Tab-separated table of C-alpha atoms in Angstrom:
chain	number	residue	atom	x	y	z
A	1	UNK	CA	14.446	-38.468	1.576
A	2	UNK	CA	11.575	-39.564	-0.676
A	3	UNK	CA	10.224	-37.252	-3.363
A	4	UNK	CA	6.835	-37.246	-1.648
A	5	UNK	CA	8.279	-36.169	1.703
A	6	UNK	CA	10.486	-33.588	-0.004
A	7	UNK	CA	7.447	-32.138	-1.799
A	8	UNK	CA	5.488	-31.867	1.460
A	9	UNK	CA	8.376	-29.968	3.061
A	10	UNK	CA	8.536	-27.592	0.109
A	11	UNK	CA	4.810	-26.949	0.199
A	12	UNK	CA	4.801	-26.365	3.950
A	13	UNK	CA	7.812	-24.039	3.891
A	14	UNK	CA	6.803	-21.784	0.987
A	15	UNK	CA	4.825	-18.598	1.751
A	16	UNK	CA	1.104	-19.357	1.555
A	17	UNK	CA	0.629	-17.051	-1.430
A	18	UNK	CA	3.582	-18.404	-3.463
A	19	UNK	CA	1.748	-20.860	-5.707
A	20	UNK	CA	-1.001	-18.366	-6.581
A	21	UNK	CA	1.543	-15.619	-7.197
A	22	UNK	CA	3.597	-17.783	-9.546
A	23	UNK	CA	0.514	-18.833	-11.504
A	24	UNK	CA	-0.668	-15.238	-11.962
A	25	UNK	CA	2.791	-13.914	-12.827
A	26	UNK	CA	3.269	-16.599	-15.488
A	27	UNK	CA	-0.137	-15.740	-16.910
A	28	UNK	CA	0.537	-11.991	-17.169
A	29	UNK	CA	4.269	-11.765	-17.904
A	30	UNK	CA	5.988	-13.480	-20.834
A	31	UNK	CA	9.471	-13.389	-19.249
A	32	UNK	CA	8.348	-14.848	-15.934
A	33	UNK	CA	6.368	-17.504	-17.791
A	34	UNK	CA	9.713	-18.904	-18.974
A	35	UNK	CA	11.751	-18.071	-15.883
A	36	UNK	CA	9.638	-19.386	-12.994
A	37	UNK	CA	9.552	-23.057	-14.131
A	38	UNK	CA	13.376	-23.098	-14.141
A	39	UNK	CA	13.415	-22.635	-10.362
A	40	UNK	CA	10.255	-24.414	-9.274
A	41	UNK	CA	12.019	-26.321	-6.475
A	42	UNK	CA	13.203	-23.199	-4.596
A	43	UNK	CA	11.337	-20.305	-3.045
A	44	UNK	CA	11.629	-17.364	-0.677
A	45	UNK	CA	12.603	-18.448	2.841
A	46	UNK	CA	12.611	-16.523	6.083
A	47	UNK	CA	14.612	-17.157	9.249
A	48	UNK	CA	11.917	-15.420	11.243
A	49	UNK	CA	14.401	-13.619	13.509
A	50	UNK	CA	13.931	-9.839	13.290
A	51	UNK	CA	17.308	-8.755	14.660
A	52	UNK	CA	19.262	-11.275	12.581
A	53	UNK	CA	17.519	-10.210	9.381
A	54	UNK	CA	18.249	-6.518	9.935
A	55	UNK	CA	21.829	-7.154	11.080
A	56	UNK	CA	22.535	-9.277	7.996
A	57	UNK	CA	21.071	-6.588	5.768
A	58	UNK	CA	23.415	-4.004	7.314
A	59	UNK	CA	26.398	-6.322	6.851
A	60	UNK	CA	25.431	-6.852	3.199
A	61	UNK	CA	25.158	-3.186	2.244
A	62	UNK	CA	27.226	-2.254	-0.838
A	63	UNK	CA	29.215	-5.510	-0.979
A	64	UNK	CA	28.751	-8.747	-2.908
A	65	UNK	CA	26.689	-11.650	-1.618
A	66	UNK	CA	29.868	-13.741	-1.197
A	67	UNK	CA	31.678	-10.989	0.711
A	68	UNK	CA	28.629	-10.392	2.918
A	69	UNK	CA	28.443	-14.100	3.803
A	70	UNK	CA	32.144	-14.151	4.680
A	71	UNK	CA	31.821	-11.138	7.004
A	72	UNK	CA	28.636	-12.519	8.553
A	73	UNK	CA	30.364	-15.818	9.332
A	74	UNK	CA	33.065	-13.918	11.223
A	75	UNK	CA	30.511	-11.798	13.094
A	76	UNK	CA	28.711	-15.010	14.012
A	77	UNK	CA	31.947	-16.539	15.304
A	78	UNK	CA	32.776	-13.427	17.345
A	79	UNK	CA	29.239	-13.533	18.808
A	80	UNK	CA	29.676	-17.133	20.011
A	81	UNK	CA	27.471	-18.425	17.185
A	82	UNK	CA	24.448	-16.364	18.230
A	83	UNK	CA	23.996	-12.832	16.906
A	84	UNK	CA	21.753	-11.127	19.449
A	85	UNK	CA	21.546	-7.484	20.559
A	86	UNK	CA	23.280	-8.296	23.864
A	87	UNK	CA	26.051	-10.304	22.179
A	88	UNK	CA	26.734	-7.530	19.665
A	89	UNK	CA	26.861	-4.892	22.416
A	90	UNK	CA	29.252	-7.108	24.398
A	91	UNK	CA	31.782	-6.955	21.535
A	92	UNK	CA	34.262	-4.105	21.350
A	93	UNK	CA	34.567	-1.869	18.297
A	94	UNK	CA	37.923	-3.527	17.585
A	95	UNK	CA	36.383	-7.019	17.665
A	96	UNK	CA	33.643	-5.991	15.251
A	97	UNK	CA	36.193	-4.348	12.935
A	98	UNK	CA	38.310	-7.509	13.075
A	99	UNK	CA	35.253	-9.460	11.861
A	100	UNK	CA	35.360	-7.391	8.670
A	101	UNK	CA	32.860	-4.623	9.393
A	102	UNK	CA	33.731	-1.093	8.309
A	103	UNK	CA	33.775	1.639	10.960
A	104	UNK	CA	30.427	2.891	9.698
A	105	UNK	CA	28.833	-0.555	9.767
A	106	UNK	CA	30.093	-1.081	13.320
A	107	UNK	CA	28.210	2.092	14.305
A	108	UNK	CA	25.110	0.902	12.470
A	109	UNK	CA	24.967	-2.618	13.895
A	110	UNK	CA	25.596	-1.324	17.433
A	111	UNK	CA	22.834	1.290	17.046
A	112	UNK	CA	20.510	-1.453	15.819
A	113	UNK	CA	21.409	-3.590	18.828
A	114	UNK	CA	20.790	-0.655	21.181
A	115	UNK	CA	17.341	-0.031	19.639
A	116	UNK	CA	16.383	-3.646	20.357
A	117	UNK	CA	18.056	-3.885	23.752
A	118	UNK	CA	16.421	-0.697	25.022
A	119	UNK	CA	12.948	-1.677	23.824
A	120	UNK	CA	12.619	1.355	21.548
A	121	UNK	CA	11.369	-0.872	18.726
A	122	UNK	CA	7.996	-2.589	18.950
A	123	UNK	CA	8.527	-5.389	16.457
A	124	UNK	CA	5.557	-7.330	17.833
A	125	UNK	CA	3.260	-4.698	16.313
A	126	UNK	CA	4.700	-4.755	12.799
A	127	UNK	CA	2.577	-7.679	11.623
A	128	UNK	CA	-0.511	-5.474	11.513
A	129	UNK	CA	1.207	-2.442	9.953
A	130	UNK	CA	1.264	-1.303	6.327
A	131	UNK	CA	4.516	-1.713	4.382
A	132	UNK	CA	5.292	2.001	4.183
A	133	UNK	CA	4.676	2.540	7.911
A	134	UNK	CA	7.192	-0.183	8.773
A	135	UNK	CA	9.699	1.241	6.295
A	136	UNK	CA	9.404	4.670	7.913
A	137	UNK	CA	9.955	3.267	11.406
A	138	UNK	CA	12.966	1.220	10.340
A	139	UNK	CA	14.535	4.166	8.533
A	140	UNK	CA	14.730	5.988	11.880
A	141	UNK	CA	17.528	3.557	12.839
A	142	UNK	CA	21.029	4.659	11.804
A	143	UNK	CA	22.280	2.801	8.749
A	144	UNK	CA	18.869	1.532	7.725
A	145	UNK	CA	17.584	3.157	4.590
A	146	UNK	CA	14.790	2.201	2.285
A	147	UNK	CA	16.692	-0.675	0.647
A	148	UNK	CA	17.493	-2.323	3.974
A	149	UNK	CA	13.905	-1.861	5.172
A	150	UNK	CA	12.612	-3.434	1.960
A	151	UNK	CA	14.982	-6.394	2.369
A	152	UNK	CA	13.522	-6.837	5.845
A	153	UNK	CA	9.961	-6.801	4.516
A	154	UNK	CA	10.916	-9.375	1.871
A	155	UNK	CA	13.122	-11.759	3.845
A	156	UNK	CA	11.648	-11.538	7.328
A	157	UNK	CA	8.004	-10.595	6.907
A	158	UNK	CA	7.664	-12.118	3.408
A	159	UNK	CA	5.389	-9.271	2.349
A	160	UNK	CA	4.164	-10.144	-1.166
A	161	UNK	CA	4.279	-6.810	-2.991
A	162	UNK	CA	7.675	-5.178	-2.308
A	163	UNK	CA	9.593	-3.598	-5.205
A	164	UNK	CA	13.161	-2.633	-4.151
A	165	UNK	CA	14.071	-0.209	-6.925
A	166	UNK	CA	17.330	0.680	-5.141
A	167	UNK	CA	18.526	-2.906	-5.521
A	168	UNK	CA	21.253	-3.130	-8.164
A	169	UNK	CA	20.570	-6.821	-8.775
A	170	UNK	CA	16.913	-6.210	-9.573
A	171	UNK	CA	17.736	-3.381	-11.994
A	172	UNK	CA	20.398	-5.510	-13.690
A	173	UNK	CA	17.999	-8.452	-14.027
A	174	UNK	CA	15.279	-6.259	-15.526
A	175	UNK	CA	17.848	-4.851	-17.952
A	176	UNK	CA	18.983	-8.319	-19.048
A	177	UNK	CA	15.549	-9.949	-19.180
A	178	UNK	CA	13.445	-7.130	-20.624
A	179	UNK	CA	15.823	-4.694	-22.367
A	180	UNK	CA	18.510	-6.955	-23.887
A	181	UNK	CA	21.082	-5.630	-21.439
A	182	UNK	CA	20.508	-1.941	-22.199
A	183	UNK	CA	20.630	0.512	-19.254
A	184	UNK	CA	17.326	0.794	-17.398
A	185	UNK	CA	15.965	3.802	-15.507
A	186	UNK	CA	13.941	3.524	-12.315
A	187	UNK	CA	10.917	4.710	-14.281
A	188	UNK	CA	11.339	1.912	-16.849
A	189	UNK	CA	11.851	-0.661	-14.096
A	190	UNK	CA	8.702	0.550	-12.354
A	191	UNK	CA	6.746	0.250	-15.611
A	192	UNK	CA	7.879	-3.359	-16.050
A	193	UNK	CA	6.994	-4.113	-12.437
A	194	UNK	CA	3.504	-2.630	-12.806
A	195	UNK	CA	2.677	-5.897	-14.527
A	196	UNK	CA	3.797	-7.844	-11.443
A	197	UNK	CA	1.448	-6.359	-8.815
A	198	UNK	CA	0.266	-7.534	-6.335
A	199	UNK	CA	3.149	-10.059	-6.345
A	200	UNK	CA	6.171	-7.830	-6.899
A	201	UNK	CA	8.174	-9.569	-4.164
A	202	UNK	CA	7.808	-12.899	-5.938
A	203	UNK	CA	8.735	-11.440	-9.335
A	204	UNK	CA	11.750	-9.702	-7.776
A	205	UNK	CA	12.858	-12.977	-6.213
A	206	UNK	CA	12.787	-14.682	-9.628
A	207	UNK	CA	14.654	-11.761	-11.172
A	208	UNK	CA	17.394	-12.376	-8.608
A	209	UNK	CA	17.386	-16.102	-9.443
A	210	UNK	CA	18.000	-15.276	-13.104
A	211	UNK	CA	21.328	-13.731	-12.012
A	212	UNK	CA	22.222	-16.127	-9.198
A	213	UNK	CA	20.415	-19.486	-8.880
A	214	UNK	CA	21.448	-19.771	-5.197
A	215	UNK	CA	19.091	-17.731	-2.972
A	216	UNK	CA	20.668	-15.246	-0.593
A	217	UNK	CA	19.713	-15.603	3.074
A	218	UNK	CA	19.022	-12.747	5.488
């Protein structure tokens, strides 16, 4: 692939606000000014599939990125390479446990599948909703708390100004990049992030890159 073609693909695939966000973050934040150019060939991607994004977020709760990918691969295999609400509901509890899901996560992913299969969720309306309204609706599903809802807004809807303060990776990155590795409170993290608005999603994504250059996929 030529460099020119590769560049076109990158420009087409990045969120439409990405370039502006990076420019403004580098202008207003000394750490991001150094960090962003290190990863200028990668950016936030979305699969665009609502159920897959939420299911992957449930699978990834409280385990490492590597462990989450391993479990997801097994769930994918058990679902005949297509994780859909109907395919998840067709699997027995034992089959989902055998894929590596805990008993609690089996309950959560089945409840998620039932919400979609029954039509209780109206995902087609979320595009016009405010961030906090979507978070509230998602948190009504078992196993989906604020962190999972925020991951959805970042990785599926690519909302530009999400700050997931419950994310351990973000807190660790802020500690390392802004406080020389000293412990950081939520209040201190929020103060740092005040400088990132209205592009807190983008800044968070680069904080994650500072810990792990390979982007996680949801």
